[in-house]
mmCIF file of C-alpha atoms and ligand atoms in Angstrom:
data_model
loop_
_atom_site.group_PDB
_atom_site.id
_atom_site.type_symbol
_atom_site.label_atom_id
_atom_site.label_comp_id
_atom_site.label_asym_id
_atom_site.label_seq_id
_atom_site.Cartn_x
_atom_site.Cartn_y
_atom_site.Cartn_z
ATOM 1 C CA MET A 1 122.860 65.461 1.303
ATOM 2 C CA THR A 2 124.935 66.624 4.171
ATOM 3 C CA GLN A 3 127.666 69.197 3.481
ATOM 4 C CA SER A 4 131.238 67.848 3.550
ATOM 5 C CA PRO A 5 133.089 68.979 6.891
ATOM 6 C CA VAL A 6 136.072 69.082 4.046
ATOM 7 C CA GLU A 7 135.490 69.407 0.016
ATOM 8 C CA LYS A 8 132.155 70.718 -0.957
ATOM 9 C CA ILE A 9 129.994 67.962 -2.458
ATOM 10 C CA GLU A 10 127.683 70.297 -4.194
ATOM 11 C CA PRO A 11 130.040 70.831 -7.360
ATOM 12 C CA TRP A 12 130.572 67.476 -7.583
ATOM 13 C CA ARG A 13 126.583 66.692 -7.533
ATOM 14 C CA GLU A 14 126.331 69.282 -10.112
ATOM 15 C CA ARG A 15 128.747 67.722 -12.535
ATOM 16 C CA TRP A 16 127.024 64.255 -12.093
ATOM 17 C CA LEU A 17 123.891 65.785 -12.315
ATOM 18 C CA VAL A 18 124.575 67.468 -16.080
ATOM 19 C CA GLY A 19 126.905 64.834 -17.089
ATOM 20 C CA ARG A 20 130.309 66.734 -16.873
ATOM 21 C CA THR A 21 132.444 63.745 -15.857
ATOM 22 C CA GLY A 22 134.987 63.628 -18.315
ATOM 23 C CA TRP A 23 137.269 61.810 -16.018
ATOM 24 C CA ASP A 24 134.846 58.426 -16.309
ATOM 25 C CA GLN A 25 136.353 55.973 -18.888
ATOM 26 C CA GLY A 26 133.546 54.014 -19.317
ATOM 27 C CA GLN A 27 135.501 50.912 -18.095
ATOM 28 C CA ALA A 28 138.442 49.405 -16.029
ATOM 29 C CA HIS A 29 141.560 51.738 -16.006
ATOM 30 C CA GLY A 30 143.721 49.968 -18.909
ATOM 31 C CA GLU A 31 146.684 50.179 -16.092
ATOM 32 C CA MET A 32 144.874 48.225 -13.490
ATOM 33 C CA GLY A 33 146.621 45.058 -14.410
ATOM 34 C CA ARG A 34 150.025 46.496 -13.884
ATOM 35 C CA LEU A 35 149.161 48.246 -10.631
ATOM 36 C CA LEU A 36 147.689 45.023 -9.031
ATOM 37 C CA GLU A 37 150.894 43.256 -10.239
ATOM 38 C CA HIS A 38 153.166 45.628 -8.480
ATOM 39 C CA ALA A 39 150.996 45.701 -5.438
ATOM 40 C CA THR A 40 150.859 41.808 -5.145
ATOM 41 C CA ARG A 41 154.609 41.813 -5.818
ATOM 42 C CA GLU A 42 156.477 44.396 -4.196
ATOM 43 C CA GLY A 43 153.459 45.713 -1.926
ATOM 44 C CA ARG A 44 152.583 41.955 -0.933
ATOM 45 C CA LEU A 45 148.810 42.468 -1.022
ATOM 46 C CA PRO A 46 147.293 39.131 0.180
ATOM 47 C CA PRO A 47 144.704 37.174 -2.387
ATOM 48 C CA GLY A 48 141.303 38.211 -1.289
ATOM 49 C CA ALA A 49 142.516 41.447 0.390
ATOM 50 C CA ARG A 50 139.945 43.930 1.906
ATOM 51 C CA ILE A 51 140.094 47.155 -0.276
ATOM 52 C CA PHE A 52 138.691 50.705 0.365
ATOM 53 C CA SER A 53 138.177 52.903 -2.426
ATOM 54 C CA ALA A 54 136.593 56.676 -2.215
ATOM 55 C CA GLY A 55 135.487 58.627 -4.798
ATOM 56 C CA CYS A 56 134.663 55.742 -6.778
ATOM 57 C CA GLY A 57 132.223 57.259 -9.443
ATOM 58 C CA ARG A 58 130.568 54.323 -11.149
ATOM 59 C CA ALA A 59 133.206 52.212 -9.801
ATOM 60 C CA HIS A 60 134.824 50.557 -13.285
ATOM 61 C CA ASN A 61 137.895 50.120 -11.011
ATOM 62 C CA GLU A 62 136.509 48.580 -7.899
ATOM 63 C CA ALA A 63 134.153 46.227 -10.036
ATOM 64 C CA TRP A 64 137.609 44.671 -11.873
ATOM 65 C CA LEU A 65 139.343 44.531 -8.500
ATOM 66 C CA ALA A 66 136.216 42.714 -6.925
ATOM 67 C CA GLY A 67 136.117 40.450 -10.390
ATOM 68 C CA HIS A 68 139.762 39.692 -9.569
ATOM 69 C CA GLY A 69 138.774 38.165 -6.365
ATOM 70 C CA TYR A 70 139.044 41.245 -3.685
ATOM 71 C CA SER A 71 136.459 42.559 -1.179
ATOM 72 C CA VAL A 72 136.041 45.954 -2.326
ATOM 73 C CA ASP A 73 133.954 48.775 -0.394
ATOM 74 C CA ALA A 74 133.765 51.380 -2.634
ATOM 75 C CA VAL A 75 131.971 54.781 -1.882
ATOM 76 C CA ASP A 76 131.017 58.386 -3.444
ATOM 77 C CA ALA A 77 129.492 61.466 -1.688
ATOM 78 C CA VAL A 78 127.155 62.072 -4.879
ATOM 79 C CA PRO A 79 124.131 59.744 -4.873
ATOM 80 C CA GLU A 80 123.793 60.096 -8.831
ATOM 81 C CA ALA A 81 127.478 58.322 -8.892
ATOM 82 C CA ILE A 82 126.761 55.200 -6.739
ATOM 83 C CA GLU A 83 123.346 54.947 -8.801
ATOM 84 C CA GLY A 84 125.212 54.961 -11.701
ATOM 85 C CA ALA A 85 127.522 52.333 -10.225
ATOM 86 C CA ARG A 86 125.010 50.365 -9.113
ATOM 87 C CA ALA A 87 123.249 50.270 -12.666
ATOM 88 C CA LEU A 88 126.186 48.655 -13.980
ATOM 89 C CA TYR A 89 127.901 46.831 -11.141
ATOM 90 C CA GLY A 90 125.176 46.177 -8.469
ATOM 91 C CA LYS A 91 125.017 42.651 -8.832
ATOM 92 C CA VAL A 92 128.843 42.027 -8.829
ATOM 93 C CA PRO A 93 129.867 39.863 -5.885
ATOM 94 C CA GLN A 94 132.344 41.162 -3.199
ATOM 95 C CA LEU A 95 131.794 44.891 -4.539
ATOM 96 C CA GLN A 96 129.922 46.849 -1.969
ATOM 97 C CA LEU A 97 128.984 50.295 -3.030
ATOM 98 C CA ALA A 98 127.458 53.218 -0.450
ATOM 99 C CA VAL A 99 127.244 56.779 -0.530
ATOM 100 C CA ALA A 100 129.722 58.297 1.884
ATOM 101 C CA ASP A 101 131.734 61.522 2.394
ATOM 102 C CA VAL A 102 135.326 59.978 2.722
ATOM 103 C CA PHE A 103 135.834 63.230 5.204
ATOM 104 C CA ALA A 104 132.874 62.357 7.370
ATOM 105 C CA ALA A 105 133.768 61.364 10.674
ATOM 106 C CA THR A 106 132.654 57.474 11.078
ATOM 107 C CA ALA A 107 132.673 54.798 14.031
ATOM 108 C CA PRO A 108 135.999 52.954 13.697
ATOM 109 C CA GLY A 109 135.298 49.883 11.560
ATOM 110 C CA PRO A 110 137.426 46.817 10.452
ATOM 111 C CA LEU A 111 140.481 48.098 8.803
ATOM 112 C CA TYR A 112 141.449 47.565 5.386
ATOM 113 C CA ASP A 113 144.566 45.683 3.494
ATOM 114 C CA ALA A 114 144.543 48.427 0.948
ATOM 115 C CA VAL A 115 143.209 51.803 -0.169
ATOM 116 C CA PHE A 116 142.630 52.225 -3.892
ATOM 117 C CA ASP A 117 142.553 55.904 -5.537
ATOM 118 C CA ARG A 118 142.125 56.658 -9.164
ATOM 119 C CA ALA A 119 141.316 60.525 -9.831
ATOM 120 C CA MET A 120 140.339 61.120 -5.807
ATOM 121 C CA LEU A 121 143.434 62.548 -4.715
ATOM 122 C CA CYS A 122 143.809 64.664 -7.901
ATOM 123 C CA ALA A 123 140.228 65.744 -7.727
ATOM 124 C CA LEU A 124 140.583 67.620 -4.343
ATOM 125 C CA GLN A 125 141.500 71.004 -3.510
ATOM 126 C CA PRO A 126 145.411 70.839 -2.698
ATOM 127 C CA GLN A 127 144.407 71.952 0.572
ATOM 128 C CA HIS A 128 142.594 68.918 1.603
ATOM 129 C CA ARG A 129 145.006 66.542 0.468
ATOM 130 C CA GLN A 130 146.558 65.996 3.824
ATOM 131 C CA ALA A 131 143.273 65.419 5.416
ATOM 132 C CA TYR A 132 142.495 63.064 2.813
ATOM 133 C CA VAL A 133 145.684 60.925 3.410
ATOM 134 C CA GLN A 134 144.906 60.978 7.106
ATOM 135 C CA LYS A 135 141.601 59.905 6.634
ATOM 136 C CA ILE A 136 142.735 56.585 4.434
ATOM 137 C CA SER A 137 145.572 56.025 6.663
ATOM 138 C CA GLU A 138 143.099 55.531 9.440
ATOM 139 C CA LYS A 139 141.119 52.758 7.306
ATOM 140 C CA LEU A 140 144.382 50.970 6.883
ATOM 141 C CA LYS A 141 146.174 47.999 8.955
ATOM 142 C CA PRO A 142 149.867 48.501 9.687
ATOM 143 C CA ASN A 143 151.451 47.502 6.655
ATOM 144 C CA GLY A 144 148.544 48.305 4.391
ATOM 145 C CA LEU A 145 149.023 49.843 0.853
ATOM 146 C CA VAL A 146 147.588 52.839 -0.854
ATOM 147 C CA MET A 147 147.456 51.720 -4.560
ATOM 148 C CA ALA A 148 146.911 54.577 -6.503
ATOM 149 C CA ILE A 149 146.724 55.978 -10.296
ATOM 150 C CA LEU A 150 147.917 59.785 -10.025
ATOM 151 C CA PHE A 151 147.684 62.772 -12.540
ATOM 152 C CA ARG A 152 151.379 63.727 -12.796
ATOM 153 C CA GLN A 153 151.084 66.382 -15.313
ATOM 154 C CA THR A 154 148.116 68.248 -16.675
ATOM 155 C CA ARG A 155 147.384 70.903 -19.255
ATOM 156 C CA SER A 156 145.833 73.369 -16.451
ATOM 157 C CA PRO A 157 148.489 73.666 -13.610
ATOM 158 C CA ASP A 158 145.990 75.599 -11.564
ATOM 159 C CA GLY A 159 143.433 72.507 -11.898
ATOM 160 C CA PRO A 160 140.958 70.799 -11.826
ATOM 161 C CA PRO A 161 142.187 68.281 -11.628
ATOM 162 C CA PHE A 162 145.389 68.968 -9.966
ATOM 163 C CA SER A 163 148.682 67.121 -10.754
ATOM 164 C CA VAL A 164 150.307 65.156 -7.919
ATOM 165 C CA ASN A 165 154.200 64.354 -8.867
ATOM 166 C CA GLU A 166 156.544 62.361 -7.083
ATOM 167 C CA ASP A 167 157.680 65.363 -4.877
ATOM 168 C CA ALA A 168 154.091 66.416 -4.054
ATOM 169 C CA ALA A 169 152.997 62.692 -3.056
ATOM 170 C CA ARG A 170 156.449 62.136 -1.028
ATOM 171 C CA GLU A 171 155.227 65.209 0.853
ATOM 172 C CA LEU A 172 151.678 64.219 1.540
ATOM 173 C CA PHE A 173 152.617 60.164 2.582
ATOM 174 C CA ALA A 174 156.196 60.213 3.838
ATOM 175 C CA ALA A 175 155.331 60.776 7.431
ATOM 176 C CA GLN A 176 153.368 57.657 7.317
ATOM 177 C CA PHE A 177 154.214 55.650 4.340
ATOM 178 C CA ASP A 178 157.232 53.928 2.526
ATOM 179 C CA LEU A 179 156.892 53.975 -1.363
ATOM 180 C CA VAL A 180 157.214 50.644 -2.651
ATOM 181 C CA HIS A 181 156.557 51.012 -6.626
ATOM 182 C CA ALA A 182 156.263 54.170 -8.752
ATOM 183 C CA SER A 183 156.292 53.927 -12.543
ATOM 184 C CA SER A 184 154.801 56.313 -15.302
ATOM 185 C CA CYS A 185 151.640 55.645 -17.622
ATOM 186 C CA PRO A 186 150.837 56.416 -20.983
ATOM 187 C CA PRO A 187 148.267 59.486 -21.234
ATOM 188 C CA PRO A 188 145.029 58.157 -20.596
ATOM 189 C CA PRO A 189 142.179 58.496 -23.154
ATOM 190 C CA ASN A 190 140.524 60.701 -20.606
ATOM 191 C CA PRO A 191 140.092 63.079 -19.061
ATOM 192 C CA GLN A 192 141.564 64.795 -22.305
ATOM 193 C CA ASN A 193 143.374 67.705 -20.261
ATOM 194 C CA VAL A 194 145.594 64.897 -18.359
ATOM 195 C CA LEU A 195 149.141 64.560 -19.937
ATOM 196 C CA GLU A 196 150.222 61.810 -17.956
ATOM 197 C CA GLU A 197 149.499 59.664 -15.007
ATOM 198 C CA TRP A 198 151.687 57.380 -13.058
ATOM 199 C CA LEU A 199 151.463 54.509 -10.743
ATOM 200 C CA CYS A 200 152.589 54.588 -7.132
ATOM 201 C CA ILE A 201 152.222 52.222 -3.975
ATOM 202 C CA TRP A 202 152.911 53.040 -0.400
ATOM 203 C CA ARG A 203 153.004 51.099 2.450
ATOM 204 C CA LYS A 204 151.739 52.079 5.563
ATOM 205 C CA ARG A 205 154.872 51.631 8.565
ATOM 206 C CA SER A 206 153.781 49.655 11.236
ATOM 207 C CA LEU A 207 154.430 51.550 14.574
HETATM 208 C C1 SAM B 1 137.400 62.795 -10.775
HETATM 209 S S1 SAM B 1 135.903 61.820 -9.996
HETATM 210 C C2 SAM B 1 136.894 60.248 -9.659
HETATM 211 C C3 SAM B 1 135.830 58.840 -9.945
HETATM 212 C C4 SAM B 1 136.546 57.632 -10.218
HETATM 213 N N1 SAM B 1 137.228 57.202 -9.405
HETATM 214 C C5 SAM B 1 137.242 57.319 -11.740
HETATM 215 O O1 SAM B 1 138.394 57.529 -11.769
HETATM 216 O O2 SAM B 1 136.138 57.401 -12.529
HETATM 217 C C6 SAM B 1 136.121 62.191 -8.203
HETATM 218 C C7 SAM B 1 134.812 61.850 -7.208
HETATM 219 O O3 SAM B 1 135.189 61.738 -5.995
HETATM 220 C C8 SAM B 1 133.910 62.114 -5.334
HETATM 221 N N2 SAM B 1 134.016 62.691 -4.338
HETATM 222 C C9 SAM B 1 134.212 64.027 -4.372
HETATM 223 N N3 SAM B 1 134.246 64.497 -2.998
HETATM 224 C C10 SAM B 1 134.232 63.289 -2.570
HETATM 225 C C11 SAM B 1 134.516 63.041 -0.817
HETATM 226 N N4 SAM B 1 134.582 63.884 0.158
HETATM 227 N N5 SAM B 1 133.888 61.799 -0.608
HETATM 228 C C12 SAM B 1 133.635 60.730 -1.600
HETATM 229 N N6 SAM B 1 133.589 61.102 -2.785
HETATM 230 C C13 SAM B 1 133.836 62.263 -3.002
HETATM 231 C C14 SAM B 1 133.021 62.779 -6.902
HETATM 232 O O4 SAM B 1 131.586 62.786 -6.757
HETATM 233 C C15 SAM B 1 133.769 62.145 -7.897
HETATM 234 O O5 SAM B 1 132.647 60.795 -8.270
#
């Protein structure tokens, strides 16, 4: 496994190897339907859109999106995460799973209509957030969406995971994106140290 140019991957791999994956809900997140509804309505996400997701873990949410007619490219930097995703969802049509570091330099590829994020931005060391937002912005078409389920409040302010409230999100996204939807979610069943999540959808400005 190559060393990430930004976030260290080895601690993530150790968590996967010993099964310390408390964020994993074992199924699609209960708010996926509402996220998609707002992405379609306020975000104008087109049917069959191409969606990218980094840090997909076992890809429950990405398989759900593929099952709703989207074409989803989902990556995780840890091979064992992608093995787990393939065991569950390897045969889901329109779901492409790959081992990849979101921060790695890649040749320019086709641009996406949307990026999905659940527990990736909030998992990163805060000093790496801006680099992540830049990376996902580069993957988006003009007017493309970031559709995210973020941790708003956690029991451990010093993390991990690291909460990202509206002010923090605006600092990260405002230079390139407009907020098109934000709403609160009930506390998730896990991870148990997360007290509140929120949905947010950002549209990349066209230049
Ligand atoms: C908190 S988990 C969230 C997993 C999944 N999104 C979910 O909600 O179940 C964060 C995931 O990001 C992966 N990850 C960490 N750094 C990464 C990077 N630089 N590139 C791609 N994936 C990364 C970890 O291996 C882990 O599976």
